[in-house]
């Protein structure tokens, strides 16, 4: 989002706030969605991830209230949701409002003196496209609430609390990647996050300078992390770690060790996670050496591993990744939790040939055309007004 369109988005949310509440918001905050360059299903295995923030996200116009109530409205939803904070319990709010309510609950559970607020939420992220629209709602709410109540919480801690809200209010056992990306990314950089230690480092990511571009392909197939398949993968990884006698798969360095696991399914799951964590480290080395093009084969290998070993890819993603590469892309892979959502492709300059190749491949199968989104590495959450 350009500075001008961000200002327009902030003004739009503020205008709606005025219309609904007859008062000025105290401020407007935003939090971006994310793409993940590489490191898929490594976060909850205490491994590394390399996401970057998108130029799209969620805007929240907010004002504190003295009655300890959250009044949550969204330009994308029909009805407002009113939540008395005193009655909040894990799982007590359902539907889209569980994401912002979960953040308030987690902050209060952590002893932070956060009270009521009126929140007006607007988003330009497609839902279920694997671009972390949920984390963007959580993180925009989080930065708004801590600013309204002048609570001092580090961004890393805020990411942990937003994730806790999602885990316990929404009931999705997601890892820490999405919230960290939304809160900690810097423009022009990916974020290397060690999900065990919480250590972070910005890694320069400037595709245009290399004559390249990162292209997101929303495959149109929709996913929901709440459908149980994500939780199943997570449980399989825990069993695989136990079978290898380690705390988590992060503790294994050699993908060949996965063969020590008797159960062939668990062995494949482990091989993906262990090899993917290695690919993240290799990607960081390449980026630090200024060799962005060198990432192509890593993206290709990541997709094959997610498709064949972790088994979370879906037909539209396989076709898009293959066509992107056939159309001159350097490498492409499915992104996010899987079973639907988006593909990320590293492509030459204007991305025209890979786009055409993907569009033709979809048309040839009688599928609806995919949606293409540019993905310039952008800044993390902050205040707009
Ligand atoms: C979803 C989760 C993340 C992460 C990815 C897979 O986006 O929210 O925590 O596990 O899937 O890498």
mmCIF file of N, CA and C in Angstrom, residues 131-178:
data_model
loop_
_atom_site.group_PDB
_atom_site.id
_atom_site.type_symbol
_atom_site.label_atom_id
_atom_site.label_comp_id
_atom_site.label_asym_id
_atom_site.label_seq_id
_atom_site.Cartn_x
_atom_site.Cartn_y
_atom_site.Cartn_z
ATOM 1 N N UNK A 131 -2.842 -15.536 3.463
ATOM 2 C CA UNK A 131 -2.050 -14.314 3.615
ATOM 3 C C UNK A 131 -2.187 -13.744 5.030
ATOM 4 N N UNK A 132 -2.668 -14.562 5.937
ATOM 5 C CA UNK A 132 -2.753 -14.204 7.357
ATOM 6 C C UNK A 132 -3.661 -13.025 7.638
ATOM 7 N N UNK A 133 -4.858 -13.077 7.066
ATOM 8 C CA UNK A 133 -5.818 -12.027 7.385
ATOM 9 C C UNK A 133 -6.199 -12.095 8.869
ATOM 10 N N UNK A 134 -6.215 -13.279 9.458
ATOM 11 C CA UNK A 134 -6.565 -13.393 10.887
ATOM 12 C C UNK A 134 -5.496 -12.750 11.755
ATOM 13 N N UNK A 135 -4.240 -13.067 11.469
ATOM 14 C CA UNK A 135 -3.160 -12.485 12.282
ATOM 15 C C UNK A 135 -3.150 -10.968 12.129
ATOM 16 N N UNK A 136 -3.491 -10.467 10.943
ATOM 17 C CA UNK A 136 -3.505 -9.013 10.740
ATOM 18 C C UNK A 136 -4.577 -8.369 11.618
ATOM 19 N N UNK A 137 -5.746 -9.015 11.744
ATOM 20 C CA UNK A 137 -6.790 -8.482 12.647
ATOM 21 C C UNK A 137 -6.280 -8.493 14.090
ATOM 22 N N UNK A 138 -5.675 -9.615 14.480
ATOM 23 C CA UNK A 138 -5.168 -9.715 15.855
ATOM 24 C C UNK A 138 -4.131 -8.628 16.134
ATOM 25 N N UNK A 139 -3.196 -8.476 15.202
ATOM 26 C CA UNK A 139 -2.069 -7.566 15.466
ATOM 27 C C UNK A 139 -2.496 -6.105 15.404
ATOM 28 N N UNK A 140 -3.429 -5.781 14.508
ATOM 29 C CA UNK A 140 -3.924 -4.397 14.472
ATOM 30 C C UNK A 140 -4.658 -4.093 15.777
ATOM 31 N N UNK A 141 -5.453 -5.054 16.264
ATOM 32 C CA UNK A 141 -6.143 -4.879 17.545
ATOM 33 C C UNK A 141 -5.122 -4.730 18.670
ATOM 34 N N UNK A 142 -4.086 -5.560 18.627
ATOM 35 C CA UNK A 142 -3.083 -5.546 19.698
ATOM 36 C C UNK A 142 -2.377 -4.185 19.769
ATOM 37 N N UNK A 143 -1.916 -3.666 18.619
ATOM 38 C CA UNK A 143 -1.197 -2.383 18.689
ATOM 39 C C UNK A 143 -2.152 -1.255 19.083
ATOM 40 N N UNK A 144 -3.427 -1.367 18.698
ATOM 41 C CA UNK A 144 -4.392 -0.340 19.097
ATOM 42 C C UNK A 144 -4.627 -0.387 20.608
ATOM 43 N N UNK A 145 -4.871 -1.580 21.157
ATOM 44 C CA UNK A 145 -5.196 -1.680 22.586
ATOM 45 C C UNK A 145 -4.029 -1.233 23.470
ATOM 46 N N UNK A 146 -2.803 -1.645 23.122
ATOM 47 C CA UNK A 146 -1.676 -1.249 23.987
ATOM 48 C C UNK A 146 -1.430 0.259 23.897
ATOM 49 N N UNK A 147 -1.741 0.853 22.739
ATOM 50 C CA UNK A 147 -1.568 2.312 22.632
ATOM 51 C C UNK A 147 -2.669 3.030 23.415
ATOM 52 N N UNK A 148 -3.916 2.551 23.278
ATOM 53 C CA UNK A 148 -5.030 3.204 23.984
ATOM 54 C C UNK A 148 -4.807 3.178 25.496
ATOM 55 N N UNK A 149 -4.301 2.054 26.003
ATOM 56 C CA UNK A 149 -4.140 1.907 27.457
ATOM 57 C C UNK A 149 -2.700 2.121 27.912
ATOM 58 N N UNK A 150 -1.862 2.603 27.001
ATOM 59 C CA UNK A 150 -0.470 2.922 27.315
ATOM 60 C C UNK A 150 0.218 1.802 28.086
ATOM 61 N N UNK A 151 0.039 0.613 27.553
ATOM 62 C CA UNK A 151 0.645 -0.563 28.146
ATOM 63 C C UNK A 151 1.957 -0.820 27.414
ATOM 64 N N UNK A 152 2.999 -1.129 28.159
ATOM 65 C CA UNK A 152 4.288 -1.342 27.514
ATOM 66 C C UNK A 152 4.559 -2.846 27.359
ATOM 67 N N UNK A 153 4.463 -3.332 26.137
ATOM 68 C CA UNK A 153 4.703 -4.745 25.838
ATOM 69 C C UNK A 153 5.580 -4.784 24.590
ATOM 70 N N UNK A 154 6.637 -5.588 24.605
ATOM 71 C CA UNK A 154 7.507 -5.656 23.420
ATOM 72 C C UNK A 154 6.731 -6.264 22.257
ATOM 73 N N UNK A 155 7.190 -5.987 21.060
ATOM 74 C CA UNK A 155 6.508 -6.535 19.875
ATOM 75 C C UNK A 155 6.537 -8.069 19.890
ATOM 76 N N UNK A 156 7.630 -8.639 20.348
ATOM 77 C CA UNK A 156 7.731 -10.104 20.384
ATOM 78 C C UNK A 156 6.702 -10.674 21.363
ATOM 79 N N UNK A 157 6.586 -10.016 22.514
ATOM 80 C CA UNK A 157 5.611 -10.476 23.509
ATOM 81 C C UNK A 157 4.187 -10.282 22.971
ATOM 82 N N UNK A 158 3.986 -9.179 22.262
ATOM 83 C CA UNK A 158 2.666 -8.923 21.684
ATOM 84 C C UNK A 158 2.310 -10.022 20.669
ATOM 85 N N UNK A 159 3.305 -10.454 19.894
ATOM 86 C CA UNK A 159 3.075 -11.543 18.936
ATOM 87 C C UNK A 159 2.669 -12.814 19.691
ATOM 88 N N UNK A 160 3.350 -13.077 20.816
ATOM 89 C CA UNK A 160 3.025 -14.286 21.606
ATOM 90 C C UNK A 160 1.602 -14.210 22.155
ATOM 91 N N UNK A 161 1.216 -13.013 22.602
ATOM 92 C CA UNK A 161 -0.125 -12.867 23.174
ATOM 93 C C UNK A 161 -1.195 -12.976 22.087
ATOM 94 N N UNK A 162 -0.926 -12.385 20.922
ATOM 95 C CA UNK A 162 -1.891 -12.486 19.814
ATOM 96 C C UNK A 162 -2.061 -13.951 19.419
ATOM 97 N N UNK A 163 -0.949 -14.665 19.371
ATOM 98 C CA UNK A 163 -1.027 -16.094 19.043
ATOM 99 C C UNK A 163 -1.799 -16.848 20.127
ATOM 100 N N UNK A 164 -1.556 -16.503 21.396
ATOM 101 C CA UNK A 164 -2.271 -17.193 22.470
ATOM 102 C C UNK A 164 -3.776 -16.982 22.330
ATOM 103 N N UNK A 165 -4.141 -15.742 21.961
ATOM 104 C CA UNK A 165 -5.557 -15.464 21.741
ATOM 105 C C UNK A 165 -6.128 -16.361 20.656
ATOM 106 N N UNK A 166 -5.371 -16.516 19.565
ATOM 107 C CA UNK A 166 -5.852 -17.365 18.462
ATOM 108 C C UNK A 166 -5.919 -18.832 18.894
ATOM 109 N N UNK A 167 -4.870 -19.278 19.583
ATOM 110 C CA UNK A 167 -4.844 -20.682 20.028
ATOM 111 C C UNK A 167 -6.016 -20.986 20.958
ATOM 112 N N UNK A 168 -6.258 -20.099 21.913
ATOM 113 C CA UNK A 168 -7.198 -20.450 22.977
ATOM 114 C C UNK A 168 -8.595 -19.872 22.796
ATOM 115 N N UNK A 169 -8.711 -18.737 22.122
ATOM 116 C CA UNK A 169 -10.063 -18.201 21.906
ATOM 117 C C UNK A 169 -10.668 -18.812 20.649
ATOM 118 N N UNK A 170 -9.856 -18.868 19.580
ATOM 119 C CA UNK A 170 -10.371 -19.402 18.312
ATOM 120 C C UNK A 170 -10.244 -20.925 18.285
ATOM 121 N N UNK A 171 -9.213 -21.440 18.968
ATOM 122 C CA UNK A 171 -9.032 -22.881 19.015
ATOM 123 C C UNK A 171 -8.190 -23.436 17.873
ATOM 124 N N UNK A 172 -7.366 -22.579 17.248
ATOM 125 C CA UNK A 172 -6.454 -23.054 16.197
ATOM 126 C C UNK A 172 -5.038 -23.106 16.777
ATOM 127 N N UNK A 173 -4.387 -24.285 16.712
ATOM 128 C CA UNK A 173 -3.057 -24.399 17.341
ATOM 129 C C UNK A 173 -1.939 -23.857 16.457
ATOM 130 N N UNK A 174 -2.104 -22.649 15.916
ATOM 131 C CA UNK A 174 -1.130 -22.096 14.973
ATOM 132 C C UNK A 174 0.165 -21.752 15.689
ATOM 133 N N UNK A 175 1.224 -21.601 14.896
ATOM 134 C CA UNK A 175 2.530 -21.214 15.431
ATOM 135 C C UNK A 175 2.638 -19.703 15.545
ATOM 136 N N UNK A 176 3.872 -19.223 15.689
ATOM 137 C CA UNK A 176 4.112 -17.811 16.002
ATOM 138 C C UNK A 176 4.477 -16.980 14.762
ATOM 139 N N UNK A 177 4.564 -17.650 13.597
ATOM 140 C CA UNK A 177 5.094 -16.944 12.413
ATOM 141 C C UNK A 177 4.256 -15.731 11.997
ATOM 142 N N UNK A 178 2.952 -15.920 11.845
ATOM 143 C CA UNK A 178 2.141 -14.885 11.211
ATOM 144 C C UNK A 178 2.106 -13.603 12.042
#
